[in-house]
XYZ file of C-alpha atoms in Angstrom:
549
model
C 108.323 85.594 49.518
C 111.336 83.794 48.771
C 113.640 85.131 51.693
C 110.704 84.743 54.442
C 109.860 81.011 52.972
C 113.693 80.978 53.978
C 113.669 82.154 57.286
C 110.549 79.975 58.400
C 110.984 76.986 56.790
C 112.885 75.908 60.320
C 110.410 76.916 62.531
C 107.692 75.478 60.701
C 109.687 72.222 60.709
C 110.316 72.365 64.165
C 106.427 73.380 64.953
C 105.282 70.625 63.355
C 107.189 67.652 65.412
C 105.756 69.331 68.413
C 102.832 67.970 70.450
C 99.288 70.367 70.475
C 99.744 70.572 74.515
C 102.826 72.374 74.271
C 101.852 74.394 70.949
C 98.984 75.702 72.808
C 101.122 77.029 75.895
C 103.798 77.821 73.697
C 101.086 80.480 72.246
C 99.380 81.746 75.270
C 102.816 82.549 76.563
C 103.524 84.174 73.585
C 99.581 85.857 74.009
C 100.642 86.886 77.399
C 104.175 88.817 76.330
C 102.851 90.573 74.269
C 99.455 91.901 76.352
C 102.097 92.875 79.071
C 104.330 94.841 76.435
C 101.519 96.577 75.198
C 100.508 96.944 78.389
C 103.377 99.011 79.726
C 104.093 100.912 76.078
C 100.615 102.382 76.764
C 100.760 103.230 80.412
C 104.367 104.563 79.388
C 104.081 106.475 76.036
C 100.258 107.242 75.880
C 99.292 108.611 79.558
C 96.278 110.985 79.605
C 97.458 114.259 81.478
C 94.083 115.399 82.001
C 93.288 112.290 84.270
C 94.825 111.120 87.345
C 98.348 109.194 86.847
C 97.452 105.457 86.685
C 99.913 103.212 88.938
C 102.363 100.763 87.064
C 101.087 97.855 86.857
C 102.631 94.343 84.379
C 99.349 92.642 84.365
C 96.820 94.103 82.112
C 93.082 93.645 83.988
C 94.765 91.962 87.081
C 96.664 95.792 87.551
C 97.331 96.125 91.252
C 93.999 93.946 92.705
C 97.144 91.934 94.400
C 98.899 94.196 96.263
C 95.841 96.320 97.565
C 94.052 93.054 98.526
C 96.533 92.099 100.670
C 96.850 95.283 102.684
C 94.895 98.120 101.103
C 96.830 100.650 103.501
C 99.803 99.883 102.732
C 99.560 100.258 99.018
C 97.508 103.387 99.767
C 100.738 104.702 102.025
C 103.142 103.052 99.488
C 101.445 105.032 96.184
C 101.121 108.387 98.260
C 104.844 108.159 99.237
C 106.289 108.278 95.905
C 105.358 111.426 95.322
C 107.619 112.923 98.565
C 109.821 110.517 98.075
C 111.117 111.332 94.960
C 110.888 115.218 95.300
C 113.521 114.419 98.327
C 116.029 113.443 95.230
C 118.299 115.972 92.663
C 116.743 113.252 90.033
C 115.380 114.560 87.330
C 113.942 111.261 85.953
C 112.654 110.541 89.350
C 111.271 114.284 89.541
C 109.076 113.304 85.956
C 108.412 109.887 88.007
C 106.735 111.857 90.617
C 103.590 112.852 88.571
C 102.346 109.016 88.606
C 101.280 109.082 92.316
C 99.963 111.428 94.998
C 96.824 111.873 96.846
C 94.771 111.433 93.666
C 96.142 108.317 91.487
C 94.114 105.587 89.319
C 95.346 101.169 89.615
C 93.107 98.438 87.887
C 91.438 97.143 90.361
C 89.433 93.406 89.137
C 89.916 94.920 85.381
C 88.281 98.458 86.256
C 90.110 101.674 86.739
C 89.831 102.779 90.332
C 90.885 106.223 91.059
C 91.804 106.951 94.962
C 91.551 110.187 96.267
C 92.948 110.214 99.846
C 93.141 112.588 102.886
C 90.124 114.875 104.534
C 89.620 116.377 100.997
C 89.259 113.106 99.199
C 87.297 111.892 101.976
C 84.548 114.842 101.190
C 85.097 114.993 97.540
C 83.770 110.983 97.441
C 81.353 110.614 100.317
C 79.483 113.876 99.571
C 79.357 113.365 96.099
C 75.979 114.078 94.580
C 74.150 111.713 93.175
C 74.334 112.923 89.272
C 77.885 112.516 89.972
C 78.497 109.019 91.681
C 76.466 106.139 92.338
C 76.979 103.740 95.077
C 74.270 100.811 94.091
C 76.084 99.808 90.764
C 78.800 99.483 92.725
C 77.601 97.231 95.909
C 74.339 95.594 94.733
C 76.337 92.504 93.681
C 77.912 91.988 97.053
C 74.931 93.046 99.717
C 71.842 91.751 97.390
C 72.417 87.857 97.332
C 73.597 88.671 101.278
C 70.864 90.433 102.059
C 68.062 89.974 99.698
C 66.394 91.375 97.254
C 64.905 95.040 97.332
C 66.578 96.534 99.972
C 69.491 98.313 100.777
C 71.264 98.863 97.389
C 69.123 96.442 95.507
C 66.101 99.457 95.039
C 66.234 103.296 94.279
C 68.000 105.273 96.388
C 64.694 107.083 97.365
C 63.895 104.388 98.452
C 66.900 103.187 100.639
C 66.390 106.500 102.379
C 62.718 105.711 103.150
C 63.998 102.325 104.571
C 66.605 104.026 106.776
C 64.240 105.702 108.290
C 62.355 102.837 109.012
C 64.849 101.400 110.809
C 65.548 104.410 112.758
C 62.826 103.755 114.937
C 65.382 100.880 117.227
C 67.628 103.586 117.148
C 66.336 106.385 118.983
C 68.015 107.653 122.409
C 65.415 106.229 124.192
C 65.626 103.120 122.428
C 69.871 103.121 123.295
C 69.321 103.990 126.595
C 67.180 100.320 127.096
C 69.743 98.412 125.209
C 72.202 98.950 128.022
C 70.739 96.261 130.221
C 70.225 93.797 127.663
C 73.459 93.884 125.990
C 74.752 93.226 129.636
C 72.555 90.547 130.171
C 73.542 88.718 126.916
C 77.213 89.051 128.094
C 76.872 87.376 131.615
C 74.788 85.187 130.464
C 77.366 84.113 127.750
C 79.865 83.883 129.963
C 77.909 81.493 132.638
C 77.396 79.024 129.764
C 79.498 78.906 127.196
C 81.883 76.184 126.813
C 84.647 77.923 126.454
C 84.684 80.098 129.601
C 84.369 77.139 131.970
C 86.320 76.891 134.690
C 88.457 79.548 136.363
C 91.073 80.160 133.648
C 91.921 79.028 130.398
C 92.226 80.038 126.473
C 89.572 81.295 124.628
C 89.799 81.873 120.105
C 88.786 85.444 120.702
C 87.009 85.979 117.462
C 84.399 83.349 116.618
C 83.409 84.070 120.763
C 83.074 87.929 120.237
C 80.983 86.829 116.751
C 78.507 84.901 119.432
C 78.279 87.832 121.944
C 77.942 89.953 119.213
C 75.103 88.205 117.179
C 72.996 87.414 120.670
C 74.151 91.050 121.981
C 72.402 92.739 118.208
C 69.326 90.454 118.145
C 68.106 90.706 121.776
C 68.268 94.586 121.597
C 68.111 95.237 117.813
C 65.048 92.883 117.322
C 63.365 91.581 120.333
C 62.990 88.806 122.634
C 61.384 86.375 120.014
C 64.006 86.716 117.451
C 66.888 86.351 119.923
C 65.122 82.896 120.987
C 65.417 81.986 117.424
C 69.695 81.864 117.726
C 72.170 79.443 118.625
C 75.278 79.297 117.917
C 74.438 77.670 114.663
C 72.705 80.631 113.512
C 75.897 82.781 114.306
C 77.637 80.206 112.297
C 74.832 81.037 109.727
C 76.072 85.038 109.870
C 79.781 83.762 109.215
C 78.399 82.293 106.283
C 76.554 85.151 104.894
C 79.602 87.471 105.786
C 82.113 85.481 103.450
C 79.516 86.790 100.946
C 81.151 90.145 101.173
C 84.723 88.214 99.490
C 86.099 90.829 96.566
C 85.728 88.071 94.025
C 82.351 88.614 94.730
C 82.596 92.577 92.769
C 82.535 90.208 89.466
C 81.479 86.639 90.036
C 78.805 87.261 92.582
C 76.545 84.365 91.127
C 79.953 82.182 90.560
C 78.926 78.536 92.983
C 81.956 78.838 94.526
C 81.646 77.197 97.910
C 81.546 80.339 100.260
C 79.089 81.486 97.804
C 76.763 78.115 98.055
C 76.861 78.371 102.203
C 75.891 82.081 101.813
C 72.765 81.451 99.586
C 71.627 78.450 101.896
C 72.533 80.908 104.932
C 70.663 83.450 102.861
C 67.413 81.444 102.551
C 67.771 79.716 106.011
C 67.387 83.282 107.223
C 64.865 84.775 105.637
C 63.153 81.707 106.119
C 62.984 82.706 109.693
C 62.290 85.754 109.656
C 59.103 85.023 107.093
C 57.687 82.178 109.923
C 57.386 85.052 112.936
C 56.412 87.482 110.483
C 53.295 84.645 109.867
C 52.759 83.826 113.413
C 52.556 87.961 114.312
C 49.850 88.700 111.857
C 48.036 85.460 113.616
C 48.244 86.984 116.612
C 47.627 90.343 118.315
C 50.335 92.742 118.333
C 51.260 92.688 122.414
C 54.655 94.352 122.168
C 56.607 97.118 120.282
C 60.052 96.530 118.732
C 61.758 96.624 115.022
C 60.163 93.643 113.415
C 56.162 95.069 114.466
C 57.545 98.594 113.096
C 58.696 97.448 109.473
C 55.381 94.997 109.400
C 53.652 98.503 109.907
C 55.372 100.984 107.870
C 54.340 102.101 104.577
C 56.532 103.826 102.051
C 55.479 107.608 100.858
C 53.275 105.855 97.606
C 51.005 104.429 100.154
C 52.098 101.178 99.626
C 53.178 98.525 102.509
C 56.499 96.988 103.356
C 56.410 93.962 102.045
C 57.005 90.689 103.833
C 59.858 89.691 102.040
C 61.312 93.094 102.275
C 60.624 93.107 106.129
C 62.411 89.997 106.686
C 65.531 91.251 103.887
C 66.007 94.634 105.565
C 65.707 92.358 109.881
C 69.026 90.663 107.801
C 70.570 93.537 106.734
C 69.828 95.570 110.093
C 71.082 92.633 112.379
C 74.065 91.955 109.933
C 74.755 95.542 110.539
C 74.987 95.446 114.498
C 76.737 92.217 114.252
C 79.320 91.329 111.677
C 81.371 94.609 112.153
C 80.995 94.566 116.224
C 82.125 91.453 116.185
C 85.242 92.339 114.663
C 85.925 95.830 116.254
C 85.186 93.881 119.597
C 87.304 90.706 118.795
C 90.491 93.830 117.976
C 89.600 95.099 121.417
C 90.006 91.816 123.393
C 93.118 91.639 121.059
C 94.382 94.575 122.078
C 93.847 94.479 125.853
C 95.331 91.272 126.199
C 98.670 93.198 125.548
C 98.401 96.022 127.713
C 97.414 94.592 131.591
C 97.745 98.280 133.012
C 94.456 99.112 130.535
C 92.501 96.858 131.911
C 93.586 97.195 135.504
C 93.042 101.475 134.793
C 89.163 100.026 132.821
C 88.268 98.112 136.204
C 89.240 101.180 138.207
C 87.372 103.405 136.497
C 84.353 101.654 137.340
C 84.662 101.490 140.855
C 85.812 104.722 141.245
C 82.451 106.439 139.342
C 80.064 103.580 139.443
C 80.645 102.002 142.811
C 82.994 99.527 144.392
C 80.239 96.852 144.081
C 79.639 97.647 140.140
C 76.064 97.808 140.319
C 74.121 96.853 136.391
C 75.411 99.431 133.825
C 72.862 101.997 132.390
C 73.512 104.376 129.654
C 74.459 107.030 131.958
C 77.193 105.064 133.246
C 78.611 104.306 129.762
C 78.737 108.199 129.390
C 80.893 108.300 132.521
C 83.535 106.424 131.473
C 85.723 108.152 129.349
C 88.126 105.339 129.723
C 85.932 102.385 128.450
C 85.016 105.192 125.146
C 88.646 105.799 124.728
C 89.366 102.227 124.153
C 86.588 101.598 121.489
C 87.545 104.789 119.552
C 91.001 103.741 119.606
C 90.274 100.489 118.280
C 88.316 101.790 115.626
C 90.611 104.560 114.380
C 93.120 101.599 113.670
C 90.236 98.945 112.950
C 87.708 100.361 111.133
C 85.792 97.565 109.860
C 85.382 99.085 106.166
C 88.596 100.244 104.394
C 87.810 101.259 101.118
C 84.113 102.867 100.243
C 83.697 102.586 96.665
C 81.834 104.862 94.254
C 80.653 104.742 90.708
C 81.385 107.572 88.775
C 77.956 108.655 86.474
C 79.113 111.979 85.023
C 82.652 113.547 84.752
C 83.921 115.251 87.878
C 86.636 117.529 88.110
C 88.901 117.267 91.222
C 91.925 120.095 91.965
C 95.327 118.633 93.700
C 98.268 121.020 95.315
C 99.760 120.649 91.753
C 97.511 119.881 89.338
C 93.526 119.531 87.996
C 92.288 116.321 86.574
C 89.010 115.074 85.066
C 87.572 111.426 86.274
C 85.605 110.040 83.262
C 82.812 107.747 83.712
C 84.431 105.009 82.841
C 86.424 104.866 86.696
C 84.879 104.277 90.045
C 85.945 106.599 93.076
C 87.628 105.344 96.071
C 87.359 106.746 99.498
C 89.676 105.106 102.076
C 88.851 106.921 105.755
C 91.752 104.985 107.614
C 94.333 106.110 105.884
C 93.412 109.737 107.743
C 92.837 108.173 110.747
C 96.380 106.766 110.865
C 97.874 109.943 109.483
C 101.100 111.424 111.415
C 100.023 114.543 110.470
C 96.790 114.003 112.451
C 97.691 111.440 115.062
C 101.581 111.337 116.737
C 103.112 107.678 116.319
C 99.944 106.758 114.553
C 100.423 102.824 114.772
C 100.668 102.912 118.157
C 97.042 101.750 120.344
C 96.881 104.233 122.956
C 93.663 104.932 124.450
C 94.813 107.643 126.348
C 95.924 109.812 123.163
C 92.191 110.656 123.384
C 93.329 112.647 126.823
C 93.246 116.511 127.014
C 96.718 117.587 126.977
C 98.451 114.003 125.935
C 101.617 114.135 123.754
C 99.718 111.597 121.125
C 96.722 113.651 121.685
C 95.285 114.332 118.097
C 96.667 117.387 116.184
C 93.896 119.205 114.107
C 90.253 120.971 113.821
C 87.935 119.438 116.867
C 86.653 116.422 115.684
C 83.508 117.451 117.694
C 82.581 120.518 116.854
C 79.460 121.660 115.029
C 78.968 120.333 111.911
C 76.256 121.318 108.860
C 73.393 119.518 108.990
C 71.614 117.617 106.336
C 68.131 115.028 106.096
C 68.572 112.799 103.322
C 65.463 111.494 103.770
C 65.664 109.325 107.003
C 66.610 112.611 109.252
C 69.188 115.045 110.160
C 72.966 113.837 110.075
C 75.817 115.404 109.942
C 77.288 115.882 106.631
C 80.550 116.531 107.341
C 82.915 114.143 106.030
C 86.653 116.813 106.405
C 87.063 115.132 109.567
C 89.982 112.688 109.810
C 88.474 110.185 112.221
C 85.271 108.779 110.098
C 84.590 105.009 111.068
C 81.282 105.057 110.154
C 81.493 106.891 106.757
C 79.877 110.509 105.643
C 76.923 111.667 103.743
C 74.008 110.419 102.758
C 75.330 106.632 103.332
C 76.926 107.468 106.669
C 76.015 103.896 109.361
C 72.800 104.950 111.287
C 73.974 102.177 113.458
C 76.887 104.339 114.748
C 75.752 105.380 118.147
C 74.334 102.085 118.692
C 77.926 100.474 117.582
C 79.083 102.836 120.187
C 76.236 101.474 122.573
C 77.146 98.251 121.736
C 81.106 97.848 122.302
C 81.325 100.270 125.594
C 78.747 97.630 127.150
C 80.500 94.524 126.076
C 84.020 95.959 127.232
C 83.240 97.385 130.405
C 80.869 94.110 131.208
C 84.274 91.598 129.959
C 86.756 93.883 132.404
C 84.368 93.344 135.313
C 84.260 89.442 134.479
C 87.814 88.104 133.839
C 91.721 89.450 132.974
C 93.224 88.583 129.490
C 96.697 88.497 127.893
C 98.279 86.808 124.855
C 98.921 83.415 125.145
C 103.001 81.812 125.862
C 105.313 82.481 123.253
C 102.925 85.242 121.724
C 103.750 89.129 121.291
C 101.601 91.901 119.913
C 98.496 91.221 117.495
C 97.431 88.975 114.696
C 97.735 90.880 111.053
C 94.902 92.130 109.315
C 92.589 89.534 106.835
C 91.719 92.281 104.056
C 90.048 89.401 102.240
C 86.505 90.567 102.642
C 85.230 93.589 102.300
C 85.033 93.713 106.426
C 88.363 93.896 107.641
C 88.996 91.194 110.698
C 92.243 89.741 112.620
C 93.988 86.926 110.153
C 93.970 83.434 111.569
C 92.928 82.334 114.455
C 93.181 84.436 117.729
C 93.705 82.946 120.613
C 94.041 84.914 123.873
C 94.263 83.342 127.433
C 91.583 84.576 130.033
C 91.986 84.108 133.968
C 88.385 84.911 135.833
C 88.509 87.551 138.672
C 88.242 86.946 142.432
C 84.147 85.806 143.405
C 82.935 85.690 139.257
C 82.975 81.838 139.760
C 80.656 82.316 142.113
C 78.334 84.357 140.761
C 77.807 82.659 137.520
């Protein structure tokens, strides 16, 4: 007692002549030390073998949430890497190193342990997953319900989500595509003629907030009908922006949090239900004189008997025209993007046309989007390098086993399950020089043409409860997901972009701006991916488009 009376008599001396401020940061320093040196004695003397190596991280509960958020694919290519990396060396130590990463590897992701499994085997090992094994409403609900609304989408039963799906299936029927053509078109020229922006016969346009107009009017006029699309304005797409900064990662933990994207996406929220609720009043004053999504959900009735609600018909009109807008807008904004560096494209895009539609370019129709292989080309490009969703997250309800090239390992409840599609889809092994845009890859017999099983051929079959899709999810080019969560929107995204491309290359060139070389970089700060910053591009009208507008 003596001898340590001895040794801190000093310190407590000193301690004492010291202000409270600087005691108190003095200790959480201290606090902080010591959580990291725990923190990397554990991960370093007291890893599990039987579950996937867990990435170094410093921070405890922070963990790697940094450097995925910035650019998920490069931490996904960074962590995979190691692995190959190190079995290039003689180094034993880096050898031992190499078990910590691969294709199947755990990081901390907002304080939970998210294990990745990557390539066309993770891919089908995550989105086929049955549902005894992982659960994607835990995961979401917190991000789409104060977006969306309550009791639909992933705030209900999955039953039940199915049942809704199917619902909405009724806009998307071939039929249904097939009359969307004209409209879309429609919304585009008419776009054009007005907005403030595009006056004049050349000037410079911020691509992305433009495409989010086209996109919003483009979704409600054919999604929805005539009397919601006379409902927007620009405010309203303003409105969506709102609601889509709902979708911010914070969001995973703090969803309720009144942070100030959060406060404009419950007033957003409201504003738009709100809406929808008033023509949902007026209809059932008046006599139903028309067919389209809204009169479909105000008539459908789940398989208890019981009616859609109101509320649920206008949350599920939110979720359906988020759906055909918010990721459009930015898969069309990269496509303007990416045009507006490669002239020839566009000169090849207005070609095609005349060549197979006519020299005049008479109004599009489905048919003719089917006869441009071009114009496809260019959106499936676009969306093998800008998928809108890069990570698809899974909660993990019951251990599941999952076998590597080297090892087995067993992925406890306590871990979600990540799925991240892209980083196939921008695989050398799949796709030559794999950062390079190049729509004509897609061509039979190209150099960069993909490598691998036909990514059209026959796949099983399966109805989840809102009809047959394909269940497939092997495939390294999957923008719109796999299994029983797979977009229903996805030939109607296709719809959707071929229109508005092929309708912009008929109306005016584009190219970057002075001084301005390739594209913007990614903003991974939602859970939509979208170009960083603002994008502008310069536009120059072609020959007689004056005059017809």
């Amino acid at each position: 007692m003596g001898l340590l009376a001895t040794l801190l008599g000093p310190l407590d001396q000193i301690l004492a002549t010291q202000p409270i401020w600087l005691l108190c940061l003095a200790g959480f320093a201290t606090l902080f030390c010591l959580a990291i040196t725990l923190n990397v004695l554990k991960q370093s003397l007291f890893r599990n073998p039987n579950e996937p190596p867990v990435v170094f991280h410093w921070i405890p509960l922070i963990g790697s949430t940094i450097s995925y958020g910035i650019d998920p694919f490069k931490f996904f290519f960074a962590c995979r890497e190691k692995v190959r990396s190190a079995r290039m060396t003689w180094s034993r130590t880096a050898l031992a190193n190499a078990t910590q990463y691969g294709d199947v590897f755990t990081f901390i992701l907002l304080g939970r342990k998210t294990t990745v499994c990557l390539g066309t085997k993770g891919n089908e090992f995550i989105l086929n997953g049955k549902l005894k094994d992982v659960n994607a409403e835990e995961v979401y609900t917190p991000l789409t319900t104060p977006v969306f609304g309550k009791d639909v989408v992933y705030d209900c039963p999955n039953s039940k989500l199915m049942e809704q799906k199917k619902f909405v299936k009724f806009g998307l029927t071939a039929e249904a595509l097939k009359s969307y053509v004209q409209l879309i078109e429609k919304e585009v020229l008419d776009f054009v003629a007005r907005a403030p922006t595009f006056q004049g016969s050349k000037g410079t346009t911020n691509i992305c907030p433009t495409m989010a107009e086209i996109t919003i009017y483009t979704a409600s006029r054919s999604l929805q009908g005539r009397e919601v699309r006379e409902k927007f304005d620009s405010s309203f797409a303003e409105l969506y922006h709102h609601l889509d900064m709902g979708f911010a990662p914070i969001n995973f933990i703090l969803p309720w949090f009144p942070l100030p994207h959060n406060r404009k996406r419950d007033h957003a929220q409201k504003k738009m239900a709100q809406t929808y609720m008033d023509i949902i009043k007026q209809r059932k004053q008046g006599v139903r004189d028309s067919e389209d999504m809204l009169w479909n959900l105000m008539s459908s009735v789940y398989k208890d008997g019981t009616s859609v609600p109101d509320h649920e018909v206008a949350h599920m009109m939110i979720a359906l025209l988020m759906a055909g807008q918010h990721s459009s807008s930015s898969t069309s904004s990269w496509i303007m993007l990416r045009l507006a560096t490669r002239a020839d494209i566009q000169e090849e895009l207005l070609e095609e046309q005349k060549q197979i539609l006519g020299a005049d370019l008479p109004p599009l129709t489905y048919d003719d989007l089917q006869r441009l292989p071009l114009n496809a080309q260019v959106v499936k490009e676009t969306l093998r390098l800008h998928a809108p969703i890069h990570s698809v997250i899974r909660r993990v309800k019951s251990p599941m086993t999952i076998a590597t090239v080297a090892d087995s390992y067993t992925i406890p409840t306590s871990h979600n399950l990540l799925s991240a599609p892209g980083v196939t889809s921008r695989g050398a092994e799949f796709f030559p020089e794999p950062e390079l845009w190049e729509p004509h890859r897609w061509d039979e017999g190209n150099p960069l043409a993909y490598a691998g099983p036909a990514l059209n051929e026959k796949e099983e079959q399966i109805d989840y409860g809102y009809g047959m899709v394909s269940k497939g999810a092997s495939s390294p080019y999957l923008p719109f997901g796999a299994g029983r969560h797979r977009c229903i929107g996805e030939q109607f995204a296709y719809v959707q972009l071929g229109t508005i491309t092929a309708t912009m290359i008929r109306l005016m060139k584009y190219r970057n701006t002075p001084g301005r070389d390739g594209i913007p970089s990614t903003d991974y700060s939602s859970l939509f991916s979208r170009p960083l910053g603002t994008s502008f591009i310069d536009w120059e009208k072609r020959a007689g488009v004056g005059e017809k507008a």
